[in-house]
Short mmCIF file of C-alpha atoms in Angstrom, two decimals:
data_model
loop_
_atom_site.label_atom_id
_atom_site.label_comp_id
_atom_site.label_asym_id
_atom_site.label_seq_id
_atom_site.Cartn_x
_atom_site.Cartn_y
_atom_site.Cartn_z
CA UNK A 1 109.84 160.43 169.84
CA UNK A 2 106.30 160.00 171.11
CA UNK A 3 105.76 162.15 174.24
CA UNK A 4 105.37 160.22 177.49
CA UNK A 5 101.81 161.37 177.97
CA UNK A 6 100.72 159.16 175.11
CA UNK A 7 101.25 155.41 175.22
CA UNK A 8 101.84 153.93 171.78
CA UNK A 9 101.12 150.23 171.74
CA UNK A 10 102.66 148.77 168.61
CA UNK A 11 101.55 145.64 166.83
CA UNK A 12 97.86 145.75 167.52
CA UNK A 13 95.81 142.81 166.44
CA UNK A 14 93.01 141.81 168.76
CA UNK A 15 89.48 142.23 167.54
CA UNK A 16 87.60 144.72 169.64
CA UNK A 17 84.30 146.53 169.33
CA UNK A 18 84.99 150.28 169.10
CA UNK A 19 83.75 153.57 167.86
CA UNK A 20 83.58 154.11 164.12
CA UNK A 21 85.06 157.39 162.99
CA UNK A 22 81.74 159.13 162.56
CA UNK A 23 81.01 160.77 165.87
CA UNK A 24 82.29 159.90 169.33
CA UNK A 25 80.14 157.33 171.06
CA UNK A 26 81.21 154.46 173.29
CA UNK A 27 79.10 152.01 171.35
CA UNK A 28 79.66 150.79 167.80
CA UNK A 29 77.24 151.68 165.06
CA UNK A 30 74.24 149.32 164.87
CA UNK A 31 75.03 145.99 163.26
CA UNK A 32 73.56 146.86 159.90
CA UNK A 33 73.59 144.19 157.22
CA UNK A 34 74.11 146.79 154.49
CA UNK A 35 77.16 147.06 152.30
CA UNK A 36 78.19 150.44 153.61
CA UNK A 37 77.60 149.79 157.30
CA UNK A 38 80.41 151.24 159.42
CA UNK A 39 80.48 148.89 162.38
CA UNK A 40 82.90 149.86 164.90
CA UNK A 41 87.30 147.79 167.19
CA UNK A 42 93.26 146.49 170.17
CA UNK A 43 96.29 144.96 170.76
CA UNK A 44 98.11 141.73 171.27
CA UNK A 45 101.83 141.05 171.64
CA UNK A 46 103.93 142.59 168.89
CA UNK A 47 103.33 140.47 165.80
CA UNK A 48 102.93 140.94 162.12
CA UNK A 49 99.17 141.51 161.77
CA UNK A 50 99.18 139.71 158.44
CA UNK A 51 100.40 136.49 160.06
CA UNK A 52 97.74 136.12 162.73
CA UNK A 53 94.25 134.86 162.03
CA UNK A 54 91.34 135.92 164.21
CA UNK A 55 89.36 132.89 165.45
CA UNK A 56 86.18 131.96 163.59
CA UNK A 57 83.99 133.14 166.46
CA UNK A 58 86.08 136.29 166.79
CA UNK A 59 86.18 136.24 170.58
CA UNK A 60 87.92 139.35 171.83
CA UNK A 61 90.36 139.55 174.71
CA UNK A 62 91.42 142.41 176.95
CA UNK A 63 93.64 144.99 175.32
CA UNK A 64 95.05 147.99 177.07
CA UNK A 65 92.23 149.71 178.94
CA UNK A 66 89.49 147.85 177.05
CA UNK A 67 88.00 144.53 178.16
CA UNK A 68 85.45 142.19 176.57
CA UNK A 69 83.07 139.46 177.58
CA UNK A 70 82.92 135.99 176.04
CA UNK A 71 80.80 137.18 173.12
CA UNK A 72 83.27 139.91 172.19
CA UNK A 73 81.19 142.78 173.52
CA UNK A 74 83.08 145.51 175.32
CA UNK A 75 82.42 145.47 179.07
CA UNK A 76 81.86 148.51 181.26
CA UNK A 77 82.59 149.22 184.90
CA UNK A 78 82.80 152.21 187.18
CA UNK A 79 81.37 155.65 186.57
CA UNK A 80 82.14 158.08 183.78
CA UNK A 81 83.32 161.50 184.89
CA UNK A 82 82.19 164.66 183.19
CA UNK A 83 85.53 165.14 181.42
CA UNK A 84 85.57 161.92 179.42
CA UNK A 85 82.96 163.09 176.91
CA UNK A 86 84.95 166.15 175.80
CA UNK A 87 88.13 164.06 175.61
CA UNK A 88 86.41 161.47 173.44
CA UNK A 89 84.92 164.17 171.24
CA UNK A 90 88.30 165.85 170.77
CA UNK A 91 89.93 162.59 169.73
CA UNK A 92 87.00 161.73 167.46
CA UNK A 93 87.28 165.09 165.71
CA UNK A 94 90.96 164.37 165.16
CA UNK A 95 90.12 160.88 163.88
CA UNK A 96 87.55 162.27 161.46
CA UNK A 97 90.21 164.55 159.99
CA UNK A 98 92.76 161.73 159.65
CA UNK A 99 90.81 158.73 158.38
CA UNK A 100 93.87 157.81 156.34
CA UNK A 101 95.71 157.10 159.61
CA UNK A 102 92.99 156.34 162.17
CA UNK A 103 90.51 153.48 162.41
CA UNK A 104 88.46 154.90 165.30
CA UNK A 105 88.29 155.71 169.02
CA UNK A 106 86.69 154.06 172.06
CA UNK A 107 86.20 154.83 175.73
CA UNK A 108 88.20 152.67 178.12
CA UNK A 109 86.05 150.02 179.78
CA UNK A 110 86.47 151.61 183.19
CA UNK A 111 86.12 155.17 181.87
CA UNK A 112 89.70 155.93 182.85
CA UNK A 113 90.36 157.45 179.44
CA UNK A 114 89.98 156.98 175.71
CA UNK A 115 91.79 154.75 173.22
CA UNK A 116 92.52 155.82 169.65
CA UNK A 117 93.35 153.18 167.04
CA UNK A 118 95.93 154.24 164.47
CA UNK A 119 97.64 152.76 161.41
CA UNK A 120 101.14 154.02 160.54
CA UNK A 121 100.60 157.39 162.24
CA UNK A 122 102.90 160.22 161.28
CA UNK A 123 104.67 162.53 163.73
CA UNK A 124 102.14 165.32 163.26
CA UNK A 125 99.21 163.08 164.23
CA UNK A 126 101.02 161.74 167.29
CA UNK A 127 101.87 165.28 168.34
CA UNK A 128 98.23 166.30 167.99
CA UNK A 129 97.14 163.33 170.11
CA UNK A 130 99.72 164.24 172.74
CA UNK A 131 98.44 167.80 172.78
CA UNK A 132 94.91 166.59 173.46
CA UNK A 133 96.19 164.25 176.18
CA UNK A 134 98.09 167.09 177.85
CA UNK A 135 94.92 169.15 178.08
CA UNK A 136 92.92 166.45 179.82
CA UNK A 137 94.48 166.03 183.23
CA UNK A 138 94.43 162.56 184.71
CA UNK A 139 92.43 160.89 181.95
CA UNK A 140 94.46 158.38 179.95
CA UNK A 141 94.91 158.51 176.20
CA UNK A 142 95.97 155.16 174.79
CA UNK A 143 97.30 154.96 171.25
CA UNK A 144 97.01 151.48 169.80
CA UNK A 145 98.34 150.52 166.39
CA UNK A 146 96.11 148.46 164.11
CA UNK A 147 96.37 146.94 160.65
CA UNK A 148 94.59 149.53 158.48
CA UNK A 149 92.85 152.93 158.74
CA UNK A 150 89.19 153.63 158.13
CA UNK A 151 89.84 155.05 154.65
CA UNK A 152 91.00 151.60 153.55
CA UNK A 153 88.40 149.60 155.43
CA UNK A 154 85.24 151.30 154.18
CA UNK A 155 85.87 150.51 150.48
CA UNK A 156 86.65 146.90 151.42
CA UNK A 157 83.21 146.52 152.98
CA UNK A 158 81.65 147.49 149.66
CA UNK A 159 83.89 145.01 147.83
CA UNK A 160 83.01 142.17 150.19
CA UNK A 161 79.29 142.88 150.03
CA UNK A 162 79.38 143.12 146.24
CA UNK A 163 81.37 139.95 145.66
CA UNK A 164 79.53 137.27 143.69
CA UNK A 165 81.77 134.69 145.37
CA UNK A 166 80.19 135.52 148.73
CA UNK A 167 76.61 136.13 147.64
CA UNK A 168 74.09 134.35 149.84
CA UNK A 169 76.62 133.50 152.54
CA UNK A 170 77.90 136.87 153.77
CA UNK A 171 75.02 139.15 154.73
CA UNK A 172 76.82 142.13 156.21
CA UNK A 173 80.10 143.59 157.32
CA UNK A 174 81.94 146.64 158.49
CA UNK A 175 85.23 147.99 159.78
CA UNK A 176 86.52 146.42 162.99
CA UNK A 177 88.29 149.50 164.22
CA UNK A 178 89.76 147.72 167.22
CA UNK A 179 91.96 145.69 164.85
CA UNK A 180 91.99 147.70 161.65
CA UNK A 181 90.32 144.71 160.03
CA UNK A 182 86.78 143.69 159.12
CA UNK A 183 83.78 142.19 160.83
CA UNK A 184 82.06 139.67 158.59
CA UNK A 185 78.46 138.61 159.22
CA UNK A 186 77.68 135.12 157.98
CA UNK A 187 74.19 133.87 157.10
CA UNK A 188 72.87 131.44 159.71
CA UNK A 189 72.53 128.71 157.08
CA UNK A 190 76.31 128.89 156.57
CA UNK A 191 77.17 129.01 160.28
CA UNK A 192 79.36 127.65 161.76
CA UNK A 193 81.75 129.01 159.20
CA UNK A 194 83.43 126.31 157.14
CA UNK A 195 86.94 126.44 155.71
CA UNK A 196 85.73 126.94 152.14
CA UNK A 197 83.80 130.12 152.98
CA UNK A 198 86.64 131.40 155.14
CA UNK A 199 89.06 130.96 152.25
CA UNK A 200 86.69 132.71 149.84
CA UNK A 201 86.34 135.72 152.17
CA UNK A 202 90.09 135.91 152.71
CA UNK A 203 90.71 135.74 148.96
CA UNK A 204 88.27 138.57 148.25
CA UNK A 205 89.85 140.76 150.94
CA UNK A 206 93.41 139.89 149.94
CA UNK A 207 92.76 140.59 146.28
CA UNK A 208 91.13 143.96 146.99
CA UNK A 209 93.54 145.12 149.69
CA UNK A 210 96.76 143.58 148.46
CA UNK A 211 97.40 141.77 151.74
CA UNK A 212 95.60 139.89 154.48
CA UNK A 213 93.71 141.74 157.20
CA UNK A 214 92.32 140.56 160.54
CA UNK A 215 88.83 139.19 160.01
CA UNK A 216 86.25 138.57 162.74
CA UNK A 217 83.37 136.33 161.75
CA UNK A 218 79.98 136.49 163.43
CA UNK A 219 76.67 134.78 162.82
CA UNK A 220 74.26 137.33 161.39
CA UNK A 221 71.87 138.43 164.09
CA UNK A 222 73.65 136.44 166.77
CA UNK A 223 76.58 138.68 167.65
CA UNK A 224 77.09 139.77 171.25
CA UNK A 225 74.99 142.53 172.72
CA UNK A 226 76.09 146.06 171.97
CA UNK A 227 77.68 147.83 174.94
CA UNK A 228 75.60 150.37 176.79
CA UNK A 229 76.44 154.02 176.06
CA UNK A 230 78.71 155.70 178.54
CA UNK A 231 77.07 158.42 180.66
CA UNK A 232 77.70 161.86 179.18
#
């Protein structure tokens, strides 16, 4: 049983901007157009993630302690206390060591705690998260389940960027750790995304991964502003 100090939100499938598992920071990695860019990710009602399609524009909605504006950028409010940085760092270190079960971590929008995005976590990982939560007083630790971990998402980015079927239309991509899916950057000459390109992207991902994943499409260079870093 998951200890009460950790809230496990099952069935996560909203697309959220989050922290890639490569160092704790409240903002995603820069929106690189390279094949190996690790762009950073929440939850919706309990559903099968392989049955829900993310809208073409990929607009994100509030999930747990994380909120977004109309462009899908995470919003921020309030003031960060001195303890949130160490909490985020502790969870990020854990995420780095369990990339086969974790997609990433992100500060809550109001700095009330930190969310960690997991895929089929085992009991040992949940116990480790609970231990970190227990050591951090009143700060919340939200555990949100997503479709796939970072270890599965990073190779998919390379596959998508190397696909001849998408050459000239998809200019970049990266893990969407808020959903355990992918962010797909579409060349402005192919935006708005048409059904043919959408189907080609989905086919490439499905063939490489063995199943569908949440996909969030954005016009290259026109995605929402990156969130400002949280005070440390």
